[in-house]
Tab-separated table of C-alpha atoms in Angstrom:
chain	number	residue	atom	x	y	z
A	1067	UNK	CA	86.898	-30.739	17.173
A	1068	UNK	CA	88.134	-28.084	15.233
A	1069	UNK	CA	86.784	-27.925	12.115
A	1070	UNK	CA	83.478	-28.450	13.962
A	1071	UNK	CA	84.161	-25.558	15.786
A	1072	UNK	CA	84.436	-23.526	12.631
A	1073	UNK	CA	81.707	-24.840	11.084
A	1074	UNK	CA	79.092	-23.944	13.852
A	1075	UNK	CA	80.312	-20.697	14.563
A	1076	UNK	CA	79.941	-20.111	10.456
A	1077	UNK	CA	76.030	-21.914	10.831
A	1078	UNK	CA	75.160	-19.004	13.505
A	1079	UNK	CA	76.807	-15.773	11.827
A	1080	UNK	CA	74.982	-17.518	8.638
A	1081	UNK	CA	71.649	-16.963	11.600
A	1082	UNK	CA	72.365	-13.861	12.610
A	1083	UNK	CA	72.812	-12.626	9.538
A	1084	UNK	CA	69.352	-14.345	8.061
A	1085	UNK	CA	67.592	-13.171	11.416
A	1086	UNK	CA	69.445	-9.342	10.726
A	1087	UNK	CA	67.941	-9.612	7.100
A	1088	UNK	CA	64.686	-10.607	7.817
A	1089	UNK	CA	63.521	-6.747	9.639
A	1090	UNK	CA	61.427	-4.782	7.885
A	1091	UNK	CA	61.874	-1.514	10.387
A	1092	UNK	CA	64.184	0.694	10.518
A	1093	UNK	CA	66.401	0.608	13.544
A	1094	UNK	CA	67.352	3.813	13.090
A	1095	UNK	CA	63.809	4.748	13.758
A	1096	UNK	CA	63.769	3.137	17.030
A	1097	UNK	CA	67.054	4.296	18.260
A	1098	UNK	CA	65.784	7.951	17.018
A	1099	UNK	CA	63.072	7.575	18.913
A	1100	UNK	CA	64.870	7.056	22.323
A	1101	UNK	CA	67.484	9.723	21.691
A	1102	UNK	CA	64.420	11.892	22.122
A	1103	UNK	CA	62.776	10.330	24.941
A	1104	UNK	CA	66.147	10.397	26.827
A	1105	UNK	CA	67.200	6.891	26.199
A	1106	UNK	CA	70.713	7.757	24.884
A	1107	UNK	CA	72.881	4.763	25.367
A	1108	UNK	CA	71.341	1.680	24.062
A	1109	UNK	CA	72.476	-1.739	23.065
A	1110	UNK	CA	72.355	-3.798	19.424
A	1111	UNK	CA	70.224	-6.642	20.812
A	1112	UNK	CA	68.113	-4.079	23.167
A	1113	UNK	CA	67.821	-2.120	19.653
A	1114	UNK	CA	66.696	-5.347	17.645
A	1115	UNK	CA	64.222	-6.395	19.996
A	1116	UNK	CA	62.283	-3.043	19.997
A	1117	UNK	CA	62.882	-3.268	16.546
A	1118	UNK	CA	61.043	-6.938	15.977
A	1119	UNK	CA	58.460	-5.835	18.481
A	1120	UNK	CA	57.366	-2.999	16.592
A	1121	UNK	CA	57.418	-4.665	13.633
A	1122	UNK	CA	54.423	-6.846	15.422
A	1123	UNK	CA	52.328	-4.629	16.596
A	1124	UNK	CA	52.188	-2.695	13.379
A	1125	UNK	CA	51.637	-5.862	10.955
A	1126	UNK	CA	48.971	-6.681	14.178
A	1127	UNK	CA	47.251	-3.143	13.638
A	1128	UNK	CA	47.239	-3.436	9.891
A	1129	UNK	CA	45.531	-7.088	10.060
A	1130	UNK	CA	42.748	-6.008	12.160
A	1131	UNK	CA	42.709	-2.589	9.971
A	1132	UNK	CA	42.293	-5.401	7.072
A	1133	UNK	CA	39.878	-6.996	8.402
A	1134	UNK	CA	37.061	-3.789	9.003
A	1135	UNK	CA	38.211	-3.434	5.189
A	1136	UNK	CA	37.124	-6.606	4.276
A	1137	UNK	CA	33.881	-6.712	6.397
A	1138	UNK	CA	33.098	-2.862	4.712
A	1139	UNK	CA	32.793	-4.496	1.710
A	1140	UNK	CA	36.403	-2.614	-0.336
A	1141	UNK	CA	39.496	-2.749	-1.699
A	1142	UNK	CA	41.086	-0.014	-0.332
A	1143	UNK	CA	42.019	0.897	3.844
A	1144	UNK	CA	40.958	3.994	5.365
A	1145	UNK	CA	41.807	5.918	8.212
A	1146	UNK	CA	39.137	5.023	10.192
A	1147	UNK	CA	39.805	1.227	9.836
A	1148	UNK	CA	42.845	1.186	11.358
A	1149	UNK	CA	41.433	3.896	14.542
A	1150	UNK	CA	38.908	1.136	14.265
A	1151	UNK	CA	41.835	-1.230	14.708
A	1152	UNK	CA	43.704	-0.253	17.994
A	1153	UNK	CA	40.379	0.288	19.708
A	1154	UNK	CA	40.105	-3.044	19.008
A	1155	UNK	CA	43.723	-3.938	20.432
A	1156	UNK	CA	43.151	-1.292	23.392
A	1157	UNK	CA	45.613	0.996	21.762
A	1158	UNK	CA	44.418	4.701	21.939
A	1159	UNK	CA	44.014	5.861	18.282
A	1160	UNK	CA	45.946	8.826	16.570
A	1161	UNK	CA	43.815	11.666	16.790
A	1162	UNK	CA	43.809	14.679	13.862
A	1163	UNK	CA	44.181	12.647	11.259
A	1164	UNK	CA	40.102	11.000	10.728
A	1165	UNK	CA	38.993	13.257	7.730
A	1166	UNK	CA	37.100	11.190	4.156
A	1167	UNK	CA	39.622	12.324	1.723
A	1168	UNK	CA	42.885	10.286	0.592
A	1169	UNK	CA	46.330	11.722	2.193
A	1170	UNK	CA	48.508	12.128	-0.127
A	1171	UNK	CA	52.051	12.668	0.873
A	1172	UNK	CA	55.142	13.784	0.550
A	1173	UNK	CA	58.708	12.734	0.192
A	1174	UNK	CA	61.559	14.734	1.237
A	1175	UNK	CA	65.151	13.081	0.642
A	1176	UNK	CA	67.812	13.751	3.612
A	1177	UNK	CA	71.075	12.600	2.579
A	1178	UNK	CA	70.607	8.501	2.147
A	1179	UNK	CA	67.132	8.535	4.143
A	1180	UNK	CA	64.028	9.007	2.283
A	1181	UNK	CA	61.278	10.633	4.856
A	1182	UNK	CA	58.149	10.709	4.340
A	1183	UNK	CA	55.013	13.910	5.797
A	1184	UNK	CA	51.573	14.740	4.753
A	1185	UNK	CA	51.593	17.449	2.281
A	1186	UNK	CA	48.914	19.807	3.654
A	1187	UNK	CA	47.089	22.140	0.419
A	1188	UNK	CA	48.173	25.727	0.219
A	1189	UNK	CA	44.522	27.908	-0.646
A	1190	UNK	CA	45.385	31.697	-0.728
A	1191	UNK	CA	43.160	34.011	1.687
A	1192	UNK	CA	41.915	36.486	-1.039
A	1193	UNK	CA	40.016	32.670	-2.368
A	1194	UNK	CA	38.456	31.939	0.231
A	1195	UNK	CA	37.031	35.609	0.905
A	1196	UNK	CA	35.387	35.773	-2.219
A	1197	UNK	CA	33.685	32.486	-2.596
A	1198	UNK	CA	30.182	32.665	-3.177
A	1199	UNK	CA	28.215	31.760	0.291
A	1200	UNK	CA	26.365	28.209	0.239
A	1201	UNK	CA	22.775	28.644	-0.179
A	1202	UNK	CA	20.102	29.117	3.121
A	1203	UNK	CA	18.496	26.065	4.171
A	1204	UNK	CA	15.125	26.330	3.869
A	1205	UNK	CA	12.626	26.669	7.336
A	1206	UNK	CA	10.891	23.494	8.794
A	1207	UNK	CA	7.055	23.926	7.760
A	1208	UNK	CA	4.481	21.655	8.296
A	1209	UNK	CA	1.543	21.541	5.634
A	1210	UNK	CA	-1.868	19.081	5.501
A	1211	UNK	CA	-2.075	16.159	2.945
A	1212	UNK	CA	-6.054	15.024	1.961
A	1213	UNK	CA	-5.399	11.239	0.629
A	1214	UNK	CA	-9.217	10.523	0.353
A	1215	UNK	CA	-12.349	12.610	1.032
A	1216	UNK	CA	-15.334	10.748	2.014
A	1217	UNK	CA	-13.748	7.913	0.120
A	1218	UNK	CA	-13.117	10.505	-3.189
A	1219	UNK	CA	-8.735	11.474	-3.962
A	1220	UNK	CA	-9.090	14.947	-3.944
A	1221	UNK	CA	-7.411	16.315	-7.447
A	1222	UNK	CA	-3.864	17.935	-5.824
A	1223	UNK	CA	0.319	18.239	-7.477
A	1224	UNK	CA	0.517	15.339	-4.362
A	1225	UNK	CA	-2.046	12.940	-5.293
A	1226	UNK	CA	-1.837	10.188	-8.468
A	1227	UNK	CA	-3.163	11.946	-11.438
A	1228	UNK	CA	-6.608	10.487	-13.491
A	1229	UNK	CA	-4.688	8.967	-15.960
A	1230	UNK	CA	-2.122	7.174	-12.838
A	1231	UNK	CA	-4.430	6.034	-11.500
A	1232	UNK	CA	-6.407	4.089	-14.249
A	1233	UNK	CA	-3.358	2.758	-15.277
A	1234	UNK	CA	-2.848	1.084	-11.773
A	1235	UNK	CA	-6.816	-0.490	-11.282
A	1236	UNK	CA	-5.818	-3.859	-12.836
A	1237	UNK	CA	-3.406	-4.664	-10.749
A	1238	UNK	CA	-4.302	-7.321	-8.467
A	1239	UNK	CA	-5.750	-5.042	-5.105
A	1240	UNK	CA	-5.575	-6.025	-1.517
A	1241	UNK	CA	-3.307	-7.469	1.365
A	1242	UNK	CA	-0.554	-9.264	0.126
A	1243	UNK	CA	-1.502	-8.370	-3.513
A	1244	UNK	CA	1.718	-8.792	-5.868
A	1245	UNK	CA	0.948	-7.638	-9.741
A	1246	UNK	CA	3.589	-10.197	-10.875
A	1247	UNK	CA	0.926	-13.145	-9.925
A	1248	UNK	CA	-1.095	-12.353	-13.019
A	1249	UNK	CA	1.675	-13.494	-15.298
A	1250	UNK	CA	0.319	-17.958	-15.279
A	1251	UNK	CA	-3.495	-16.716	-15.346
A	1252	UNK	CA	-4.162	-14.631	-18.585
A	1253	UNK	CA	-3.548	-10.962	-16.940
A	1254	UNK	CA	-0.832	-9.483	-18.066
A	1255	UNK	CA	-0.129	-5.666	-17.368
A	1256	UNK	CA	2.204	-4.422	-20.217
A	1257	UNK	CA	2.522	-1.235	-17.717
A	1258	UNK	CA	3.778	-3.411	-14.795
A	1259	UNK	CA	7.600	-4.387	-15.545
A	1260	UNK	CA	7.852	-6.948	-11.779
A	1261	UNK	CA	11.110	-6.077	-10.117
A	1262	UNK	CA	12.747	-9.883	-9.257
A	1263	UNK	CA	11.099	-12.858	-11.689
A	1264	UNK	CA	9.432	-15.537	-9.921
A	1265	UNK	CA	10.844	-18.799	-11.344
A	1266	UNK	CA	8.671	-21.756	-12.152
A	1267	UNK	CA	9.666	-24.873	-13.198
A	1268	UNK	CA	8.054	-26.324	-16.423
A	1269	UNK	CA	6.107	-28.816	-14.891
A	1270	UNK	CA	4.434	-26.177	-12.485
A	1271	UNK	CA	3.591	-24.488	-15.238
A	1272	UNK	CA	2.322	-26.995	-17.172
A	1273	UNK	CA	0.146	-28.270	-14.230
A	1274	UNK	CA	-1.468	-24.559	-13.518
A	1275	UNK	CA	-2.382	-24.795	-17.439
A	1276	UNK	CA	-4.069	-28.271	-16.840
A	1277	UNK	CA	-5.626	-27.164	-14.344
A	1278	UNK	CA	-7.397	-24.027	-16.205
A	1279	UNK	CA	-8.541	-26.223	-18.480
A	1280	UNK	CA	-10.121	-28.518	-17.213
A	1281	UNK	CA	-12.124	-26.473	-14.499
A	1282	UNK	CA	-13.105	-24.090	-16.963
A	1283	UNK	CA	-14.284	-26.208	-19.253
A	1284	UNK	CA	-18.256	-26.434	-19.193
A	1285	UNK	CA	-19.234	-29.186	-21.377
A	1286	UNK	CA	-21.526	-31.758	-20.363
A	1287	UNK	CA	-19.867	-34.606	-21.431
A	1288	UNK	CA	-19.467	-37.255	-18.089
A	1289	UNK	CA	-15.802	-37.831	-19.597
A	1290	UNK	CA	-14.687	-33.816	-19.123
A	1291	UNK	CA	-16.938	-33.671	-16.026
A	1292	UNK	CA	-14.169	-36.961	-14.508
A	1293	UNK	CA	-11.877	-34.209	-16.096
A	1294	UNK	CA	-12.975	-31.569	-13.673
A	1295	UNK	CA	-13.364	-33.655	-10.649
A	1296	UNK	CA	-9.953	-34.806	-10.824
A	1297	UNK	CA	-8.345	-31.764	-11.142
A	1298	UNK	CA	-9.742	-30.217	-7.889
A	1299	UNK	CA	-9.097	-32.933	-6.173
A	1300	UNK	CA	-4.941	-33.279	-7.394
A	1301	UNK	CA	-5.236	-29.572	-6.427
A	1302	UNK	CA	-6.507	-30.627	-2.740
A	1303	UNK	CA	-4.487	-33.127	-2.068
A	1304	UNK	CA	-0.959	-32.453	-3.740
A	1305	UNK	CA	1.965	-31.400	-1.794
A	1306	UNK	CA	4.270	-29.947	-4.627
A	1307	UNK	CA	2.422	-27.345	-5.494
A	1308	UNK	CA	3.437	-24.182	-3.122
A	1309	UNK	CA	4.872	-22.172	-5.689
A	1310	UNK	CA	1.584	-21.839	-7.518
A	1311	UNK	CA	-0.617	-20.488	-4.820
A	1312	UNK	CA	-0.467	-17.630	-4.978
A	1313	UNK	CA	-0.955	-17.908	-8.806
A	1314	UNK	CA	-4.117	-19.786	-8.265
A	1315	UNK	CA	-5.350	-16.523	-5.341
A	1316	UNK	CA	-5.172	-14.424	-8.421
A	1317	UNK	CA	-6.451	-17.070	-10.756
A	1318	UNK	CA	-9.607	-17.242	-8.716
A	1319	UNK	CA	-10.237	-13.206	-8.075
A	1320	UNK	CA	-9.907	-12.313	-11.936
A	1321	UNK	CA	-12.338	-15.064	-12.849
A	1322	UNK	CA	-14.700	-14.006	-10.265
A	1323	UNK	CA	-13.732	-10.388	-11.201
A	1324	UNK	CA	-14.858	-11.167	-14.014
A	1325	UNK	CA	-17.038	-13.982	-15.001
A	1326	UNK	CA	-19.490	-12.369	-12.354
A	1327	UNK	CA	-22.757	-13.139	-14.685
A	1328	UNK	CA	-21.642	-16.578	-14.864
A	1329	UNK	CA	-22.980	-18.621	-11.936
A	1330	UNK	CA	-20.982	-21.401	-13.766
A	1331	UNK	CA	-17.711	-19.775	-13.269
A	1332	UNK	CA	-17.759	-18.939	-10.128
A	1333	UNK	CA	-18.782	-22.070	-8.472
A	1334	UNK	CA	-15.847	-23.955	-10.328
A	1335	UNK	CA	-14.042	-21.157	-8.598
A	1336	UNK	CA	-15.403	-21.652	-5.291
A	1337	UNK	CA	-14.196	-25.441	-5.701
A	1338	UNK	CA	-11.143	-24.326	-6.739
A	1339	UNK	CA	-10.914	-22.471	-3.779
A	1340	UNK	CA	-12.120	-24.997	-1.476
A	1341	UNK	CA	-9.304	-27.223	-3.184
A	1342	UNK	CA	-7.196	-24.907	-1.834
A	1343	UNK	CA	-8.863	-24.689	1.792
A	1344	UNK	CA	-9.017	-28.427	2.106
A	1345	UNK	CA	-5.026	-28.909	1.033
A	1346	UNK	CA	-3.442	-29.766	4.624
A	1347	UNK	CA	-0.086	-29.412	2.932
A	1348	UNK	CA	-0.502	-25.635	1.937
A	1349	UNK	CA	0.854	-23.163	3.621
A	1350	UNK	CA	-2.574	-20.520	3.279
A	1351	UNK	CA	-2.654	-18.026	6.127
A	1352	UNK	CA	-0.758	-15.284	4.233
A	1353	UNK	CA	-3.915	-15.405	1.239
A	1354	UNK	CA	-6.431	-15.927	3.760
A	1355	UNK	CA	-7.762	-12.249	3.304
A	1356	UNK	CA	-6.601	-12.396	-0.792
A	1357	UNK	CA	-9.609	-16.146	-0.289
A	1358	UNK	CA	-11.630	-14.149	1.203
A	1359	UNK	CA	-12.260	-11.288	-1.671
A	1360	UNK	CA	-13.926	-13.695	-3.800
A	1361	UNK	CA	-15.937	-15.571	-2.093
A	1362	UNK	CA	-17.542	-12.288	0.134
A	1363	UNK	CA	-18.506	-11.355	-3.844
A	1364	UNK	CA	-20.368	-14.502	-4.134
A	1365	UNK	CA	-21.172	-14.787	-1.472
A	1366	UNK	CA	-22.682	-10.758	-0.704
A	1367	UNK	CA	-22.676	-9.394	-4.752
A	1368	UNK	CA	-25.793	-8.010	-5.848
A	1369	UNK	CA	-25.896	-8.839	-9.489
A	1370	UNK	CA	-24.537	-12.988	-9.568
A	1371	UNK	CA	-25.811	-14.232	-12.493
A	1372	UNK	CA	-27.734	-13.620	-16.037
A	1373	UNK	CA	-30.803	-15.752	-16.173
A	1374	UNK	CA	-33.805	-15.887	-14.629
A	1375	UNK	CA	-36.155	-18.703	-13.558
A	1376	UNK	CA	-36.519	-21.209	-9.827
A	1377	UNK	CA	-33.383	-23.506	-11.686
A	1378	UNK	CA	-31.459	-20.149	-12.004
A	1379	UNK	CA	-32.276	-18.833	-8.653
A	1380	UNK	CA	-31.681	-22.562	-6.969
A	1381	UNK	CA	-28.689	-22.361	-8.302
A	1382	UNK	CA	-27.443	-18.325	-7.190
A	1383	UNK	CA	-28.408	-19.758	-3.805
A	1384	UNK	CA	-26.571	-22.976	-3.710
A	1385	UNK	CA	-23.225	-20.413	-5.127
A	1386	UNK	CA	-24.162	-18.523	-1.926
A	1387	UNK	CA	-24.151	-21.286	0.393
A	1388	UNK	CA	-21.649	-22.786	-0.550
A	1389	UNK	CA	-19.552	-19.284	-0.109
A	1390	UNK	CA	-21.005	-19.117	2.753
A	1391	UNK	CA	-19.564	-22.667	4.055
A	1392	UNK	CA	-15.784	-20.931	2.631
A	1393	UNK	CA	-16.129	-18.395	4.956
A	1394	UNK	CA	-16.804	-20.471	7.757
A	1395	UNK	CA	-13.542	-22.774	6.431
A	1396	UNK	CA	-11.929	-19.807	6.193
A	1397	UNK	CA	-12.760	-17.750	9.763
A	1398	UNK	CA	-12.084	-20.715	11.566
A	1399	UNK	CA	-8.828	-22.607	9.766
A	1400	UNK	CA	-7.110	-18.575	9.465
A	1401	UNK	CA	-8.453	-16.626	12.951
A	1402	UNK	CA	-5.393	-17.660	14.778
A	1403	UNK	CA	-2.930	-16.262	12.837
A	1404	UNK	CA	-4.645	-13.407	11.979
A	1405	UNK	CA	-7.242	-12.059	14.917
A	1406	UNK	CA	-8.864	-9.739	13.347
A	1407	UNK	CA	-10.471	-12.001	10.344
A	1408	UNK	CA	-13.297	-13.166	12.138
A	1409	UNK	CA	-14.046	-9.701	13.343
A	1410	UNK	CA	-13.997	-8.979	9.386
A	1411	UNK	CA	-15.733	-11.179	8.466
A	1412	UNK	CA	-18.568	-10.826	10.795
A	1413	UNK	CA	-18.960	-7.138	9.945
A	1414	UNK	CA	-19.017	-7.241	6.214
A	1415	UNK	CA	-22.078	-10.011	6.415
A	1416	UNK	CA	-23.970	-8.579	9.260
A	1417	UNK	CA	-23.940	-5.334	7.831
A	1418	UNK	CA	-25.799	-7.204	4.428
A	1419	UNK	CA	-28.019	-8.662	6.700
A	1420	UNK	CA	-29.115	-5.024	7.520
A	1421	UNK	CA	-28.973	-3.713	4.467
A	1422	UNK	CA	-32.925	-3.255	3.340
A	1423	UNK	CA	-32.563	-2.336	-0.546
A	1424	UNK	CA	-29.761	-5.313	-1.242
A	1425	UNK	CA	-31.828	-8.122	-2.707
A	1426	UNK	CA	-32.879	-11.266	-1.008
A	1427	UNK	CA	-30.712	-13.422	-1.518
A	1428	UNK	CA	-27.640	-11.054	-0.665
A	1429	UNK	CA	-29.701	-11.670	2.898
A	1430	UNK	CA	-29.592	-15.005	2.255
A	1431	UNK	CA	-25.456	-14.675	1.973
A	1432	UNK	CA	-25.452	-12.874	4.276
A	1433	UNK	CA	-27.166	-14.936	7.430
A	1434	UNK	CA	-25.695	-18.262	6.455
A	1435	UNK	CA	-21.796	-15.876	6.233
A	1436	UNK	CA	-22.819	-14.753	10.021
A	1437	UNK	CA	-23.828	-18.316	11.498
A	1438	UNK	CA	-20.513	-20.328	9.553
A	1439	UNK	CA	-18.380	-16.827	10.112
A	1440	UNK	CA	-19.059	-16.906	13.782
A	1441	UNK	CA	-20.942	-19.827	14.989
A	1442	UNK	CA	-23.388	-19.877	18.373
A	1443	UNK	CA	-22.052	-17.018	19.609
A	1444	UNK	CA	-23.059	-14.776	16.881
A	1445	UNK	CA	-26.244	-16.078	16.205
A	1446	UNK	CA	-26.882	-15.583	20.115
A	1447	UNK	CA	-25.723	-12.518	19.868
A	1448	UNK	CA	-26.260	-10.392	16.981
A	1449	UNK	CA	-28.531	-12.055	14.967
A	1450	UNK	CA	-31.671	-13.082	17.026
A	1451	UNK	CA	-31.496	-9.262	18.503
A	1452	UNK	CA	-31.953	-8.123	14.897
A	1453	UNK	CA	-33.828	-10.378	13.525
A	1454	UNK	CA	-37.438	-8.406	14.698
A	1455	UNK	CA	-35.995	-5.151	12.573
A	1456	UNK	CA	-35.210	-7.824	9.677
A	1457	UNK	CA	-38.643	-9.154	9.762
A	1458	UNK	CA	-40.541	-5.510	9.879
A	1459	UNK	CA	-38.343	-3.777	7.180
A	1460	UNK	CA	-37.554	-6.551	4.815
A	1461	UNK	CA	-39.117	-10.075	5.544
A	1462	UNK	CA	-42.309	-8.838	6.060
A	1463	UNK	CA	-42.432	-7.084	2.445
A	1464	UNK	CA	-40.896	-9.588	0.600
A	1465	UNK	CA	-43.367	-12.336	1.885
A	1466	UNK	CA	-46.278	-9.614	0.261
A	1467	UNK	CA	-45.612	-10.226	-3.089
A	1468	UNK	CA	-47.590	-12.701	-5.067
A	1469	UNK	CA	-44.300	-13.874	-7.861
A	1470	UNK	CA	-43.171	-17.503	-8.049
A	1471	UNK	CA	-39.445	-15.882	-7.197
A	1472	UNK	CA	-40.466	-13.945	-4.598
A	1473	UNK	CA	-41.895	-16.435	-3.156
A	1474	UNK	CA	-38.928	-19.170	-3.514
A	1475	UNK	CA	-37.387	-16.274	-2.361
A	1476	UNK	CA	-38.564	-16.156	0.990
A	1477	UNK	CA	-38.726	-19.737	1.586
A	1478	UNK	CA	-35.012	-19.730	1.504
A	1479	UNK	CA	-34.731	-16.998	3.738
A	1480	UNK	CA	-37.041	-18.211	6.880
A	1481	UNK	CA	-35.198	-21.436	6.381
A	1482	UNK	CA	-31.793	-20.484	6.668
A	1483	UNK	CA	-32.705	-18.064	9.719
A	1484	UNK	CA	-34.707	-21.179	11.246
A	1485	UNK	CA	-31.831	-23.335	10.716
A	1486	UNK	CA	-29.194	-20.766	12.322
A	1487	UNK	CA	-31.900	-21.095	15.122
A	1488	UNK	CA	-31.387	-24.449	15.513
A	1489	UNK	CA	-27.623	-24.273	16.253
A	1490	UNK	CA	-28.697	-23.321	19.790
A	1491	UNK	CA	-29.372	-27.042	20.632
A	1492	UNK	CA	-27.504	-29.724	19.847
A	1493	UNK	CA	-27.456	-31.729	16.830
A	1494	UNK	CA	-30.097	-35.123	18.722
A	1495	UNK	CA	-32.213	-32.423	20.193
A	1496	UNK	CA	-32.978	-31.014	16.818
A	1497	UNK	CA	-33.435	-34.502	15.698
A	1498	UNK	CA	-36.791	-33.932	18.627
A	1499	UNK	CA	-38.659	-32.071	17.064
A	1500	UNK	CA	-42.858	-32.716	18.611
A	1501	UNK	CA	-40.903	-35.431	20.729
A	1502	UNK	CA	-39.310	-32.922	23.531
A	1503	UNK	CA	-43.006	-31.234	24.912
A	1504	UNK	CA	-44.372	-28.555	22.952
A	1505	UNK	CA	-45.055	-24.488	23.156
A	1506	UNK	CA	-47.490	-23.172	25.339
A	1507	UNK	CA	-48.620	-20.103	24.608
A	1508	UNK	CA	-46.666	-17.881	27.341
A	1509	UNK	CA	-43.481	-19.400	25.077
A	1510	UNK	CA	-44.983	-18.654	22.563
A	1511	UNK	CA	-45.507	-15.175	22.724
A	1512	UNK	CA	-42.291	-14.176	24.305
A	1513	UNK	CA	-40.673	-15.639	21.639
A	1514	UNK	CA	-42.699	-13.757	18.553
A	1515	UNK	CA	-41.757	-10.462	21.373
A	1516	UNK	CA	-38.612	-11.437	20.332
A	1517	UNK	CA	-38.016	-12.449	17.101
A	1518	UNK	CA	-41.122	-11.277	15.005
A	1519	UNK	CA	-44.491	-12.706	14.572
A	1520	UNK	CA	-43.489	-14.604	10.396
A	1521	UNK	CA	-39.891	-16.180	12.672
A	1522	UNK	CA	-41.286	-17.331	15.922
A	1523	UNK	CA	-44.293	-19.167	14.646
A	1524	UNK	CA	-41.925	-21.102	12.039
A	1525	UNK	CA	-40.296	-21.549	15.622
A	1526	UNK	CA	-43.588	-22.580	17.694
A	1527	UNK	CA	-44.526	-24.871	14.955
A	1528	UNK	CA	-41.773	-27.017	16.046
A	1529	UNK	CA	-42.508	-27.626	18.872
A	1530	UNK	CA	-39.244	-28.306	20.262
A	1531	UNK	CA	-39.243	-26.763	24.136
A	1532	UNK	CA	-35.651	-26.346	23.731
A	1533	UNK	CA	-35.351	-24.988	21.466
A	1534	UNK	CA	-38.190	-22.704	22.593
A	1535	UNK	CA	-36.337	-22.125	26.344
A	1536	UNK	CA	-32.405	-21.466	24.121
A	1537	UNK	CA	-34.452	-18.218	22.508
A	1538	UNK	CA	-35.244	-16.601	25.737
A	1539	UNK	CA	-32.370	-17.829	27.010
A	1540	UNK	CA	-30.554	-15.948	24.728
A	1541	UNK	CA	-33.140	-12.616	25.193
A	1542	UNK	CA	-31.389	-12.089	28.392
A	1543	UNK	CA	-28.370	-13.441	27.629
A	1544	UNK	CA	-25.994	-10.179	28.106
């Protein structure tokens, strides 16, 4: 029993010695602070307990300071980290040590104990007096800078020079345009280096090149035509080509810009645009405006195609009609996400429709574009109210020309106008021309006074009383 008691006493002495050795904070510092506040008699147990508590609190502050240091992506702890740690722990921060410069500590030996202090930089008063004064800050001022005057950029030091402007001409323009998208469409610009490289798999690059080759092949061979149709069908149904959408958009814009004299290329680009729009797996809302640019060019461009003759004119009118249908698809599909898209398309078409200086084929494209983009409301509010002015200044002079091309254009434009007006009634009533009444003289005179003699005669010849009444109702519509 005596041996057991001795063993237990020895174990307690060892544990006590080990426990005392684990203290990292000097107990003499705690004792000095206690004496400074008037606590002279402090037992060893209380002194050890206070030292442990001080050690724990300092470790807690250091852990919080390290957390702020890591969140700031730094490897060195600053005084600001310690101050923020104290604020998080609801401790009043230490004032007077918030500095951007690292503190330098000096060491002073007081017998067997080292004392550390912050070294203060000594500066001579004479040097402070003779040091150069800082520069006086400039006064705030305002100036005018004209980016453009009447559409022309003035030559000033703030604006880019002519050489810089020419270097930017080949870059893609418009909302959402990215110069880096020309990488796969054959329009690389050596003056531009994209900051971020768009990584596309080799399979998609090969797919893009095959689609380009198939669509642009003009051979009349039957196999080539089948391959072209298969390529367009693949674009309209493939679900894994979303990464190629910006490249397809840039390719279409580039080909339309550089091949305005080739009806075949323009038609294929519109077919490719139609395939992209009809693909239900692609998110094309951000590309609605860039897609509208080449489509509007094919629909309203002044100089489209290089051939002459009735056959070439028919191809041109078919291209403009197809482009107008694409404008309608874009307006209906993406107007919810882009509120200004439909009004912008309608304004563009109306401006070309009322412009007497453009070719008649542009009027044809503008009429179809107005109907496709705006629907029945545009026919009722805009088209019908401008038909009389259009007939007087543009349609009547075109009718007076005696050549074959002008006669063909006149019939095409008049047919487009009548087709647009027939949208005012349902399809079933349109098929009942001459079967639902007749046009009275009063109705005929009112219609001619509203839409003009040429268009009025064509409407009256249809003998559709319901259509006549719809036109007269639109006249009184506000």
